[in-house]
């Protein structure tokens, strides 16, 4: 069964510094990988996805993620963090087929301090 | 016009009661889901339906019964509510296919007293 892991419960960065939120995956075959963000009292919002092709994927709000097959990782990055980036971030993976079975990691709370 | 709408947004009820949460999507998607988010923010899939057919049915107590009257609606009925059912329940929808993005509703916060 496919799964993703987020090894950090919490990431703290200063505004203007680069940020990284880590994700590793365990998937048989070619993985479909996603990042979502959840702001307080809201549903999850899609940021970006990797299906195939270029290992560096660019998404919403200046975020990007790098797919690394040898390390089975899909870390989320941003060159310069904003206070408004503070939120809960979820990595996810899904399988092909009509079930579109999407499984989420445990989430990482990102706090960006002014 | 909300893409995935859930009602009610908040639900406070006593143990042992039966309650329902409704979900509707206007995106033309053919797959709908229920996820449960617990107090630690862990997000767990409960059910998914594709064109009214139950596809995913995780290890969920049979007190939880999803119903999909058509592919735009997926409701969740919970019988004999327990304290541990307190959580935020999210509905989501997507076009079928593993690479497709889920669109989430705003969530329904259930509190069982």
JSON list of N, CA and C in Angstrom, two decimals, chain A residues 48-94:
[
{"chain": "A", "resi": 48, "resn": "UNK", "atom": "N", "xyz": [0.55, 21.81, -5.18]},
{"chain": "A", "resi": 48, "resn": "UNK", "atom": "CA", "xyz": [1.27, 21.33, -6.36]},
{"chain": "A", "resi": 48, "resn": "UNK", "atom": "C", "xyz": [1.25, 19.81, -6.38]},
{"chain": "A", "resi": 49, "resn": "UNK", "atom": "N", "xyz": [1.64, 19.25, -7.54]},
{"chain": "A", "resi": 49, "resn": "UNK", "atom": "CA", "xyz": [1.70, 17.80, -7.66]},
{"chain": "A", "resi": 49, "resn": "UNK", "atom": "C", "xyz": [2.83, 17.39, -8.59]},
{"chain": "A", "resi": 50, "resn": "UNK", "atom": "N", "xyz": [3.30, 16.17, -8.37]},
{"chain": "A", "resi": 50, "resn": "UNK", "atom": "CA", "xyz": [4.26, 15.55, -9.26]},
{"chain": "A", "resi": 50, "resn": "UNK", "atom": "C", "xyz": [3.61, 14.31, -9.85]},
{"chain": "A", "resi": 51, "resn": "UNK", "atom": "N", "xyz": [3.65, 14.24, -11.19]},
{"chain": "A", "resi": 51, "resn": "UNK", "atom": "CA", "xyz": [3.14, 13.05, -11.86]},
{"chain": "A", "resi": 51, "resn": "UNK", "atom": "C", "xyz": [4.28, 12.36, -12.60]},
{"chain": "A", "resi": 52, "resn": "UNK", "atom": "N", "xyz": [4.95, 13.11, -13.43]},
{"chain": "A", "resi": 52, "resn": "UNK", "atom": "CA", "xyz": [6.08, 12.61, -14.20]},
{"chain": "A", "resi": 52, "resn": "UNK", "atom": "C", "xyz": [6.81, 13.81, -14.77]},
{"chain": "A", "resi": 53, "resn": "UNK", "atom": "N", "xyz": [8.01, 13.57, -15.31]},
{"chain": "A", "resi": 53, "resn": "UNK", "atom": "CA", "xyz": [8.70, 14.66, -15.98]},
{"chain": "A", "resi": 53, "resn": "UNK", "atom": "C", "xyz": [9.70, 15.36, -15.08]},
{"chain": "A", "resi": 54, "resn": "UNK", "atom": "N", "xyz": [9.78, 16.66, -15.19]},
{"chain": "A", "resi": 54, "resn": "UNK", "atom": "CA", "xyz": [10.75, 17.46, -14.46]},
{"chain": "A", "resi": 54, "resn": "UNK", "atom": "C", "xyz": [10.64, 17.23, -12.97]},
{"chain": "A", "resi": 55, "resn": "UNK", "atom": "N", "xyz": [11.78, 16.99, -12.33]},
{"chain": "A", "resi": 55, "resn": "UNK", "atom": "CA", "xyz": [11.77, 16.69, -10.90]},
{"chain": "A", "resi": 55, "resn": "UNK", "atom": "C", "xyz": [11.41, 17.89, -10.04]},
{"chain": "A", "resi": 56, "resn": "UNK", "atom": "N", "xyz": [11.58, 19.09, -10.56]},
{"chain": "A", "resi": 56, "resn": "UNK", "atom": "CA", "xyz": [11.23, 20.30, -9.81]},
{"chain": "A", "resi": 56, "resn": "UNK", "atom": "C", "xyz": [9.85, 20.78, -10.27]},
{"chain": "A", "resi": 57, "resn": "UNK", "atom": "N", "xyz": [8.94, 20.78, -9.33]},
{"chain": "A", "resi": 57, "resn": "UNK", "atom": "CA", "xyz": [7.56, 21.15, -9.64]},
{"chain": "A", "resi": 57, "resn": "UNK", "atom": "C", "xyz": [7.26, 22.49, -8.99]},
{"chain": "A", "resi": 58, "resn": "UNK", "atom": "N", "xyz": [6.69, 23.40, -9.75]},
{"chain": "A", "resi": 58, "resn": "UNK", "atom": "CA", "xyz": [6.32, 24.71, -9.19]},
{"chain": "A", "resi": 58, "resn": "UNK", "atom": "C", "xyz": [4.81, 24.75, -8.95]},
{"chain": "A", "resi": 59, "resn": "UNK", "atom": "N", "xyz": [4.43, 25.41, -7.85]},
{"chain": "A", "resi": 59, "resn": "UNK", "atom": "CA", "xyz": [3.02, 25.45, -7.51]},
{"chain": "A", "resi": 59, "resn": "UNK", "atom": "C", "xyz": [2.56, 26.85, -7.12]},
{"chain": "A", "resi": 60, "resn": "UNK", "atom": "N", "xyz": [1.48, 26.85, -6.34]},
{"chain": "A", "resi": 60, "resn": "UNK", "atom": "CA", "xyz": [0.86, 28.11, -5.94]},
{"chain": "A", "resi": 60, "resn": "UNK", "atom": "C", "xyz": [1.69, 28.81, -4.87]},
{"chain": "A", "resi": 61, "resn": "UNK", "atom": "N", "xyz": [1.50, 30.15, -4.79]},
{"chain": "A", "resi": 61, "resn": "UNK", "atom": "CA", "xyz": [2.07, 30.99, -3.73]},
{"chain": "A", "resi": 61, "resn": "UNK", "atom": "C", "xyz": [3.59, 30.92, -3.66]},
{"chain": "A", "resi": 62, "resn": "UNK", "atom": "N", "xyz": [4.26, 30.60, -4.76]},
{"chain": "A", "resi": 62, "resn": "UNK", "atom": "CA", "xyz": [5.72, 30.58, -4.78]},
{"chain": "A", "resi": 62, "resn": "UNK", "atom": "C", "xyz": [6.35, 29.31, -4.25]},
{"chain": "A", "resi": 63, "resn": "UNK", "atom": "N", "xyz": [5.52, 28.31, -3.93]},
{"chain": "A", "resi": 63, "resn": "UNK", "atom": "CA", "xyz": [6.06, 27.04, -3.45]},
{"chain": "A", "resi": 63, "resn": "UNK", "atom": "C", "xyz": [6.54, 26.18, -4.61]},
{"chain": "A", "resi": 64, "resn": "UNK", "atom": "N", "xyz": [7.50, 25.33, -4.30]},
{"chain": "A", "resi": 64, "resn": "UNK", "atom": "CA", "xyz": [7.97, 24.34, -5.25]},
{"chain": "A", "resi": 64, "resn": "UNK", "atom": "C", "xyz": [8.34, 23.08, -4.48]},
{"chain": "A", "resi": 65, "resn": "UNK", "atom": "N", "xyz": [8.46, 21.98, -5.19]},
{"chain": "A", "resi": 65, "resn": "UNK", "atom": "CA", "xyz": [8.83, 20.72, -4.54]},
{"chain": "A", "resi": 65, "resn": "UNK", "atom": "C", "xyz": [9.74, 19.96, -5.48]},
{"chain": "A", "resi": 66, "resn": "UNK", "atom": "N", "xyz": [10.66, 19.23, -4.87]},
{"chain": "A", "resi": 66, "resn": "UNK", "atom": "CA", "xyz": [11.63, 18.48, -5.65]},
{"chain": "A", "resi": 66, "resn": "UNK", "atom": "C", "xyz": [11.41, 16.99, -5.45]},
{"chain": "A", "resi": 67, "resn": "UNK", "atom": "N", "xyz": [11.15, 16.30, -6.53]},
{"chain": "A", "resi": 67, "resn": "UNK", "atom": "CA", "xyz": [10.99, 14.84, -6.51]},
{"chain": "A", "resi": 67, "resn": "UNK", "atom": "C", "xyz": [12.37, 14.21, -6.60]},
{"chain": "A", "resi": 68, "resn": "UNK", "atom": "N", "xyz": [12.71, 13.37, -5.63]},
{"chain": "A", "resi": 68, "resn": "UNK", "atom": "CA", "xyz": [14.02, 12.70, -5.62]},
{"chain": "A", "resi": 68, "resn": "UNK", "atom": "C", "xyz": [13.77, 11.19, -5.50]},
{"chain": "A", "resi": 69, "resn": "UNK", "atom": "N", "xyz": [13.96, 10.51, -6.61]},
{"chain": "A", "resi": 69, "resn": "UNK", "atom": "CA", "xyz": [13.62, 9.08, -6.64]},
{"chain": "A", "resi": 69, "resn": "UNK", "atom": "C", "xyz": [14.59, 8.26, -5.79]},
{"chain": "A", "resi": 70, "resn": "UNK", "atom": "N", "xyz": [15.86, 8.62, -5.80]},
{"chain": "A", "resi": 70, "resn": "UNK", "atom": "CA", "xyz": [16.85, 7.82, -5.06]},
{"chain": "A", "resi": 70, "resn": "UNK", "atom": "C", "xyz": [16.64, 7.94, -3.55]},
{"chain": "A", "resi": 71, "resn": "UNK", "atom": "N", "xyz": [16.15, 9.09, -3.10]},
{"chain": "A", "resi": 71, "resn": "UNK", "atom": "CA", "xyz": [15.90, 9.28, -1.68]},
{"chain": "A", "resi": 71, "resn": "UNK", "atom": "C", "xyz": [14.42, 9.11, -1.33]},
{"chain": "A", "resi": 72, "resn": "UNK", "atom": "N", "xyz": [13.61, 8.76, -2.30]},
{"chain": "A", "resi": 72, "resn": "UNK", "atom": "CA", "xyz": [12.14, 8.64, -2.14]},
{"chain": "A", "resi": 72, "resn": "UNK", "atom": "C", "xyz": [11.59, 9.81, -1.35]},
{"chain": "A", "resi": 73, "resn": "UNK", "atom": "N", "xyz": [11.95, 11.00, -1.81]},
{"chain": "A", "resi": 73, "resn": "UNK", "atom": "CA", "xyz": [11.49, 12.20, -1.10]},
{"chain": "A", "resi": 73, "resn": "UNK", "atom": "C", "xyz": [10.80, 13.16, -2.04]},
{"chain": "A", "resi": 74, "resn": "UNK", "atom": "N", "xyz": [10.00, 14.02, -1.45]},
{"chain": "A", "resi": 74, "resn": "UNK", "atom": "CA", "xyz": [9.27, 15.04, -2.20]},
{"chain": "A", "resi": 74, "resn": "UNK", "atom": "C", "xyz": [9.11, 16.24, -1.26]},
{"chain": "A", "resi": 75, "resn": "UNK", "atom": "N", "xyz": [10.21, 16.92, -1.00]},
{"chain": "A", "resi": 75, "resn": "UNK", "atom": "CA", "xyz": [10.22, 18.02, -0.04]},
{"chain": "A", "resi": 75, "resn": "UNK", "atom": "C", "xyz": [9.64, 19.29, -0.64]},
{"chain": "A", "resi": 76, "resn": "UNK", "atom": "N", "xyz": [8.88, 19.99, 0.17]},
{"chain": "A", "resi": 76, "resn": "UNK", "atom": "CA", "xyz": [8.28, 21.27, -0.23]},
{"chain": "A", "resi": 76, "resn": "UNK", "atom": "C", "xyz": [9.23, 22.40, 0.14]},
{"chain": "A", "resi": 77, "resn": "UNK", "atom": "N", "xyz": [9.39, 23.36, -0.77]},
{"chain": "A", "resi": 77, "resn": "UNK", "atom": "CA", "xyz": [10.35, 24.44, -0.52]},
{"chain": "A", "resi": 77, "resn": "UNK", "atom": "C", "xyz": [9.78, 25.77, -0.96]},
{"chain": "A", "resi": 78, "resn": "UNK", "atom": "N", "xyz": [10.35, 26.81, -0.34]},
{"chain": "A", "resi": 78, "resn": "UNK", "atom": "CA", "xyz": [10.05, 28.17, -0.76]},
{"chain": "A", "resi": 78, "resn": "UNK", "atom": "C", "xyz": [11.28, 29.00, -0.47]},
{"chain": "A", "resi": 79, "resn": "UNK", "atom": "N", "xyz": [11.74, 29.81, -1.41]},
{"chain": "A", "resi": 79, "resn": "UNK", "atom": "CA", "xyz": [13.00, 30.54, -1.22]},
{"chain": "A", "resi": 79, "resn": "UNK", "atom": "C", "xyz": [12.94, 31.59, -0.11]},
{"chain": "A", "resi": 80, "resn": "UNK", "atom": "N", "xyz": [11.76, 32.19, 0.08]},
{"chain": "A", "resi": 80, "resn": "UNK", "atom": "CA", "xyz": [11.66, 33.27, 1.07]},
{"chain": "A", "resi": 80, "resn": "UNK", "atom": "C", "xyz": [10.30, 33.18, 1.75]},
{"chain": "A", "resi": 81, "resn": "UNK", "atom": "N", "xyz": [10.29, 32.79, 3.01]},
{"chain": "A", "resi": 81, "resn": "UNK", "atom": "CA", "xyz": [9.03, 32.55, 3.73]},
{"chain": "A", "resi": 81, "resn": "UNK", "atom": "C", "xyz": [8.34, 33.86, 4.11]},
{"chain": "A", "resi": 82, "resn": "UNK", "atom": "N", "xyz": [7.01, 33.79, 4.11]},
{"chain": "A", "resi": 82, "resn": "UNK", "atom": "CA", "xyz": [6.19, 34.90, 4.57]},
{"chain": "A", "resi": 82, "resn": "UNK", "atom": "C", "xyz": [5.44, 34.48, 5.83]},
{"chain": "A", "resi": 83, "resn": "UNK", "atom": "N", "xyz": [5.12, 35.46, 6.67]},
{"chain": "A", "resi": 83, "resn": "UNK", "atom": "CA", "xyz": [4.33, 35.15, 7.87]},
{"chain": "A", "resi": 83, "resn": "UNK", "atom": "C", "xyz": [3.02, 34.47, 7.47]},
{"chain": "A", "resi": 84, "resn": "UNK", "atom": "N", "xyz": [2.45, 34.89, 6.36]},
{"chain": "A", "resi": 84, "resn": "UNK", "atom": "CA", "xyz": [1.18, 34.34, 5.90]},
{"chain": "A", "resi": 84, "resn": "UNK", "atom": "C", "xyz": [1.29, 32.89, 5.41]},
{"chain": "A", "resi": 85, "resn": "UNK", "atom": "N", "xyz": [2.51, 32.37, 5.30]},
{"chain": "A", "resi": 85, "resn": "UNK", "atom": "CA", "xyz": [2.69, 30.95, 4.94]},
{"chain": "A", "resi": 85, "resn": "UNK", "atom": "C", "xyz": [2.43, 30.04, 6.14]},
{"chain": "A", "resi": 86, "resn": "UNK", "atom": "N", "xyz": [2.33, 30.60, 7.32]},
{"chain": "A", "resi": 86, "resn": "UNK", "atom": "CA", "xyz": [2.09, 29.80, 8.52]},
{"chain": "A", "resi": 86, "resn": "UNK", "atom": "C", "xyz": [0.78, 29.03, 8.38]},
{"chain": "A", "resi": 87, "resn": "UNK", "atom": "N", "xyz": [0.87, 27.71, 8.45]},
{"chain": "A", "resi": 87, "resn": "UNK", "atom": "CA", "xyz": [-0.29, 26.85, 8.22]},
{"chain": "A", "resi": 87, "resn": "UNK", "atom": "C", "xyz": [0.14, 25.41, 8.45]},
{"chain": "A", "resi": 88, "resn": "UNK", "atom": "N", "xyz": [-0.79, 24.51, 8.21]},
{"chain": "A", "resi": 88, "resn": "UNK", "atom": "CA", "xyz": [-0.52, 23.06, 8.30]},
{"chain": "A", "resi": 88, "resn": "UNK", "atom": "C", "xyz": [-0.35, 22.53, 6.89]},
{"chain": "A", "resi": 89, "resn": "UNK", "atom": "N", "xyz": [0.73, 21.81, 6.64]},
{"chain": "A", "resi": 89, "resn": "UNK", "atom": "CA", "xyz": [1.04, 21.32, 5.31]},
{"chain": "A", "resi": 89, "resn": "UNK", "atom": "C", "xyz": [0.99, 19.80, 5.29]},
{"chain": "A", "resi": 90, "resn": "UNK", "atom": "N", "xyz": [0.32, 19.28, 4.27]},
{"chain": "A", "resi": 90, "resn": "UNK", "atom": "CA", "xyz": [0.16, 17.84, 4.13]},
{"chain": "A", "resi": 90, "resn": "UNK", "atom": "C", "xyz": [0.74, 17.37, 2.81]},
{"chain": "A", "resi": 91, "resn": "UNK", "atom": "N", "xyz": [1.54, 16.33, 2.90]},
{"chain": "A", "resi": 91, "resn": "UNK", "atom": "CA", "xyz": [2.00, 15.61, 1.74]},
{"chain": "A", "resi": 91, "resn": "UNK", "atom": "C", "xyz": [1.01, 14.48, 1.49]},
{"chain": "A", "resi": 92, "resn": "UNK", "atom": "N", "xyz": [0.83, 14.09, 0.23]},
{"chain": "A", "resi": 92, "resn": "UNK", "atom": "CA", "xyz": [-0.14, 13.04, -0.07]},
{"chain": "A", "resi": 92, "resn": "UNK", "atom": "C", "xyz": [0.31, 12.25, -1.28]},
{"chain": "A", "resi": 93, "resn": "UNK", "atom": "N", "xyz": [-0.21, 11.03, -1.38]},
{"chain": "A", "resi": 93, "resn": "UNK", "atom": "CA", "xyz": [0.05, 10.20, -2.55]},
{"chain": "A", "resi": 93, "resn": "UNK", "atom": "C", "xyz": [-1.25, 9.51, -2.96]},
{"chain": "A", "resi": 94, "resn": "UNK", "atom": "N", "xyz": [-1.39, 9.26, -4.24]},
{"chain": "A", "resi": 94, "resn": "UNK", "atom": "CA", "xyz": [-2.60, 8.57, -4.71]},
{"chain": "A", "resi": 94, "resn": "UNK", "atom": "C", "xyz": [-2.22, 7.54, -5.76]}
]
